Tab-separated table of C-alpha atoms in Angstrom:
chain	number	residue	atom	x	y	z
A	1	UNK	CA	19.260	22.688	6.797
A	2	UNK	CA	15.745	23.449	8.245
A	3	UNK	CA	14.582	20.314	9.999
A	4	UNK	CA	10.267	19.865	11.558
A	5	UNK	CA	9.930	17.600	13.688
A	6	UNK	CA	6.748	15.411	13.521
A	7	UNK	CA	5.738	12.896	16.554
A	8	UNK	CA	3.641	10.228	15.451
A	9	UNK	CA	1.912	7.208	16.769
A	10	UNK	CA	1.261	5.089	19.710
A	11	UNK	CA	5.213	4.605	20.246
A	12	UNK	CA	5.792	8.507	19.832
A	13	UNK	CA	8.229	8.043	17.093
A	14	UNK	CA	9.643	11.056	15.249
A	15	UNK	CA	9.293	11.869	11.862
A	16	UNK	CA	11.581	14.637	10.536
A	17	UNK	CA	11.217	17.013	7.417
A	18	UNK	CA	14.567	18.328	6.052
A	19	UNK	CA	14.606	21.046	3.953
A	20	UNK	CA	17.247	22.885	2.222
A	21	UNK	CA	15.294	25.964	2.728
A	22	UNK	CA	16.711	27.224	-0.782
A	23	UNK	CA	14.964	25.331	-3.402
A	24	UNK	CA	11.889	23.803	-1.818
A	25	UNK	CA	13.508	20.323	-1.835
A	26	UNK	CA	12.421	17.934	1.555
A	27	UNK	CA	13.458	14.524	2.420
A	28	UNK	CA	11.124	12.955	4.828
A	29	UNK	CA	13.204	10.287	7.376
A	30	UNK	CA	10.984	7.425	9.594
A	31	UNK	CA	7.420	8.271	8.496
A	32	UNK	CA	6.063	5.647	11.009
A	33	UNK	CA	2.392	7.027	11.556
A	34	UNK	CA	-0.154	9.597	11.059
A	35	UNK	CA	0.469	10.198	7.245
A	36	UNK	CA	-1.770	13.364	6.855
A	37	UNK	CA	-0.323	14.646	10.153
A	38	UNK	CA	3.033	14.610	8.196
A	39	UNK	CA	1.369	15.670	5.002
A	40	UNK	CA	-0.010	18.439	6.620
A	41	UNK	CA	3.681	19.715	7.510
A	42	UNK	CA	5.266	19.454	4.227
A	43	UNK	CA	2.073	21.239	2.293
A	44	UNK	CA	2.003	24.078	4.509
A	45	UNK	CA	5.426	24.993	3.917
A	46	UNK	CA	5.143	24.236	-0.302
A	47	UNK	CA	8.055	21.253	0.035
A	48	UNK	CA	8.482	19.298	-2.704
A	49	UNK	CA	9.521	15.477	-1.182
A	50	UNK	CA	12.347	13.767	-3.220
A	51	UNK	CA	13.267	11.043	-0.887
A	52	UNK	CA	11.841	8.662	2.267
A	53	UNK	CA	14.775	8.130	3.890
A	54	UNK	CA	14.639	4.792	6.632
A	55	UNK	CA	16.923	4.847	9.474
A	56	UNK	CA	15.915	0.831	10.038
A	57	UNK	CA	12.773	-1.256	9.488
A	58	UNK	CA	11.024	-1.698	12.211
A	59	UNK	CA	6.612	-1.317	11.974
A	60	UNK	CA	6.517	2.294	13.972
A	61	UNK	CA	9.149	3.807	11.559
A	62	UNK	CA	7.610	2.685	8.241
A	63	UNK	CA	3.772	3.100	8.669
A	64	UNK	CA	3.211	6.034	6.999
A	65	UNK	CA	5.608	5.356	4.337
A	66	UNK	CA	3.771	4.315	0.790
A	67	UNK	CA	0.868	6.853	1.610
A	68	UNK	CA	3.518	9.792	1.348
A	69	UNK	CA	5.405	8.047	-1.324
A	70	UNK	CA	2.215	7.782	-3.494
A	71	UNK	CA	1.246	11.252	-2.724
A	72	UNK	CA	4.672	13.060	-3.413
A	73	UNK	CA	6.543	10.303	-5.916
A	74	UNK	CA	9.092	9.811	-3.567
A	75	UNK	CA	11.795	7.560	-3.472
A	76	UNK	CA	11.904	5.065	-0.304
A	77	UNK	CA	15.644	3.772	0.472
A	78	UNK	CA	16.838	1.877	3.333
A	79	UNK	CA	19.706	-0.078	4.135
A	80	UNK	CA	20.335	-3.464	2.331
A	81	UNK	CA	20.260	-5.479	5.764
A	82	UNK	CA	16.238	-3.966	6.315
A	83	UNK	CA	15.017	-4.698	3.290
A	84	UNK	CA	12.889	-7.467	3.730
A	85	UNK	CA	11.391	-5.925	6.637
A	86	UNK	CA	9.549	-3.090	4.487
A	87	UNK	CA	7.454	-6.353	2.898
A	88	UNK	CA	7.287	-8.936	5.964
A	89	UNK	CA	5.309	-8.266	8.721
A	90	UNK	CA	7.083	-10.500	10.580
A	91	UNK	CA	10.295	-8.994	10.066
A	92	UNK	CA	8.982	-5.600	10.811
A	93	UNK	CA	7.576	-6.960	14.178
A	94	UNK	CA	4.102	-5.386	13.332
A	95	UNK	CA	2.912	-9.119	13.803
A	96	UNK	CA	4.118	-9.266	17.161
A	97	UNK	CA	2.428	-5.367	17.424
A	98	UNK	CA	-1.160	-7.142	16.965
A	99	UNK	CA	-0.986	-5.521	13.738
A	100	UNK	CA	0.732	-6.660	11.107
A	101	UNK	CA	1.120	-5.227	7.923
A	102	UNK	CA	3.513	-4.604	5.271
A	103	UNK	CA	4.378	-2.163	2.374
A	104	UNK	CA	5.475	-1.702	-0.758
A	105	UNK	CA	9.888	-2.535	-1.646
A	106	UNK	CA	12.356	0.180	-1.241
A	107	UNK	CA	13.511	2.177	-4.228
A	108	UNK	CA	16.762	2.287	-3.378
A	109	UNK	CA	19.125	-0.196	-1.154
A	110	UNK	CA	21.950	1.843	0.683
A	111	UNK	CA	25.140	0.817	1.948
A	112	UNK	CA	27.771	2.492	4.498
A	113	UNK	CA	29.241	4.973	3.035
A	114	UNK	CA	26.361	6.468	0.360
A	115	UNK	CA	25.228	9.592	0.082
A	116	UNK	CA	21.785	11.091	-0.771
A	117	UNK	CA	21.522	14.179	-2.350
A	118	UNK	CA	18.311	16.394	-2.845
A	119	UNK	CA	18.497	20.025	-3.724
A	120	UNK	CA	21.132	21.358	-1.356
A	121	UNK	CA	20.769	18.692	0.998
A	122	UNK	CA	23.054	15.898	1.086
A	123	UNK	CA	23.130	13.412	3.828
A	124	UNK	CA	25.995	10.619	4.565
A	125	UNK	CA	24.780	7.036	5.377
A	126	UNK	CA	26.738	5.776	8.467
A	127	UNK	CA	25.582	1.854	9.029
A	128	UNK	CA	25.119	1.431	12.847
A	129	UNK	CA	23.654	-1.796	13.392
A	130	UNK	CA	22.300	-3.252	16.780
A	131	UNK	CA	19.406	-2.058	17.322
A	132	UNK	CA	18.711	-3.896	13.715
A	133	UNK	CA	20.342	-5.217	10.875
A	134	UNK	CA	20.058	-2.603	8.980
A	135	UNK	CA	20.415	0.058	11.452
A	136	UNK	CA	21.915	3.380	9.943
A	137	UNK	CA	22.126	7.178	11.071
A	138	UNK	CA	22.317	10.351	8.521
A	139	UNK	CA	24.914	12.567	8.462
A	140	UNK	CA	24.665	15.798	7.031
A	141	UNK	CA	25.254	20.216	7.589
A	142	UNK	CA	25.504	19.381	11.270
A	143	UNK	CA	22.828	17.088	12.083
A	144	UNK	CA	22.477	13.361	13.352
A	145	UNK	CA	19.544	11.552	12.589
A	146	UNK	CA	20.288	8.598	15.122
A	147	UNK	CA	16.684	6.642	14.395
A	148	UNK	CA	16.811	4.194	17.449
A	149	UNK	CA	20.542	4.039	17.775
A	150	UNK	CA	21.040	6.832	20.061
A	151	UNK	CA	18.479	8.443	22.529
A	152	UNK	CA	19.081	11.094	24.513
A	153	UNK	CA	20.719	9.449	27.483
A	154	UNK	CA	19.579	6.074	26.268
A	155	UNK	CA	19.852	3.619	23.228
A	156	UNK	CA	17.513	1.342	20.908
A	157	UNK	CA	16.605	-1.866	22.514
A	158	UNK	CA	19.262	-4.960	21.581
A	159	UNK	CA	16.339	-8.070	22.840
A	160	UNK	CA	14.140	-7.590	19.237
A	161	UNK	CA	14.930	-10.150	16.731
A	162	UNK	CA	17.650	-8.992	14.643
A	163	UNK	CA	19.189	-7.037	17.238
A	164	UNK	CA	22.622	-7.317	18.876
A	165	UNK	CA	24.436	-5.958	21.962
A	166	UNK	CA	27.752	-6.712	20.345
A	167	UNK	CA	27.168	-4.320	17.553
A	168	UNK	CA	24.985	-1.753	19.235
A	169	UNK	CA	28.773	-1.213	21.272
A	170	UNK	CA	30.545	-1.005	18.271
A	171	UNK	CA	28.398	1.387	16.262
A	172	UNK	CA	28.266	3.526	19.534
A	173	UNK	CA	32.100	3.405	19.266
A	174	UNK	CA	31.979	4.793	16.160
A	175	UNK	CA	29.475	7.697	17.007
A	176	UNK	CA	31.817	8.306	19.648
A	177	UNK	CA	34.560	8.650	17.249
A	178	UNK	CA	33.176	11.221	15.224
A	179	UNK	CA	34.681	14.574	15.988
A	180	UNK	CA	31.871	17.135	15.112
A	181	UNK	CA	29.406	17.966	17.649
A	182	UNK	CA	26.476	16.940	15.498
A	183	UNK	CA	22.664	17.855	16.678
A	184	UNK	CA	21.260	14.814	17.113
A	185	UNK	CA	17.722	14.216	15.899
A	186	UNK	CA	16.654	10.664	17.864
A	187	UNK	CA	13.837	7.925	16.427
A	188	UNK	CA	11.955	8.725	20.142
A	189	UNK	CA	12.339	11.084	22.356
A	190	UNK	CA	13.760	14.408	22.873
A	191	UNK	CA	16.370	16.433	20.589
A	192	UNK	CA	19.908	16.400	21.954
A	193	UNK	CA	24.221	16.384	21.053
A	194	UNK	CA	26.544	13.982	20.309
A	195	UNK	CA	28.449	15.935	22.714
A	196	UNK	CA	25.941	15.911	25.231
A	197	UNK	CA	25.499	11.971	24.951
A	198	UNK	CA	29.511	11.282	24.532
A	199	UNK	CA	29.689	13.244	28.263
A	200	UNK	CA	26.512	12.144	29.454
A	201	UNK	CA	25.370	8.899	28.127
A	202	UNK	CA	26.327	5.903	29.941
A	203	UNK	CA	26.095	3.881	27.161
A	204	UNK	CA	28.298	5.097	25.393
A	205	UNK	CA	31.034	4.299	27.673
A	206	UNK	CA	30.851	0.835	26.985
């Protein structure tokens, strides 16, 4: 798996590109901002997008997301719990952001558990909520994609509406529990390990 990295946005959120690197096939996760920033990426490289892929709902991870799903014919999916926050923006805190705004339904609801395959990519759904609802990473060849569950050294904020500390601890638990020593590609901030955080973090001795 070929990952790009994108940064996007007031809030500095990342956008990532997967790629296969075989067939051409890219799945594009948190698209917050900055949509021809992003399409600029994928074009130069010839990718042809088969999924959006949501790691939760929130307005700085979703901004970008029907202007690349009308330009590639994309598929959007997030988890069941975030759903509503795609199409309120009061749920999506973009309201409480000065500027609120909402888009179009997801494509596809996920559960824990799913898996989404494109080209030789395939990607595990892990449901970690806390930071929202409908919080989940991606699993997949390696590689974390931790939205705004895990930062390096840090984690998502648990004060947001829809958020709880009780179940940020247990989905850290559960990262914690995984054995492999996944790359971990964060919502914000710099690229790190689970390894790293597990030894590191302090959160995630709770």
């Amino acid at each position: 798996m070929k990952v790009i990295p994108v940064m996007t946005g007031a809030l500095l959120e990342n956008v990532y590109i997967a790629t296969d690197g075989d067939s051409g096939t890219a799945i594009v996760i948190d698209p917050g901002d900055d949509a021809r920033k992003i399409e600029e990426q994928i074009d130069r490289l010839g990718l042809e997008v088969s999924y959006i892929l949501l790691t939760h709902g929130h307005a700085d991870h979703i901004g970008a997301v029907d202007e690349l799903r009308k330009r590639y014919h994309a598929k959007v999916a997030v988890h069941e719990k975030d759903a509503e926050m795609l199409t309120s923006g009061t749920a999506n805190l973009s309201s409480f952001m000065g500027r609120p705004f909402s888009i179009g339904p997801a494509d596809i609801l996920l559960k824990d558990g799913d898996t989404v395959n494109a080209g030789n990519l395939t990607l595990r759904v892990l449901h970690t909520p806390g930071h929202s609802q409908g919080s989940v990473c991606f699993l997949g060849n390696g590689v974390l994609f931790s939205g705004d569950t895990l930062f390096e050294g840090s984690i998502g904020r648990t004060d947001f509406p829809g958020s709880n500390m009780e179940e940020m601890r247990a989905s850290l638990q559960r990262l914690k529990e995984l054995a492999e020593d996944y790359d971990v590609y964060p919502g914000h901030g710099a690229l790190t390990t689970l390894g790293r955080e597990k030894a590191m973090n302090p959160y995630m001795g709770w």
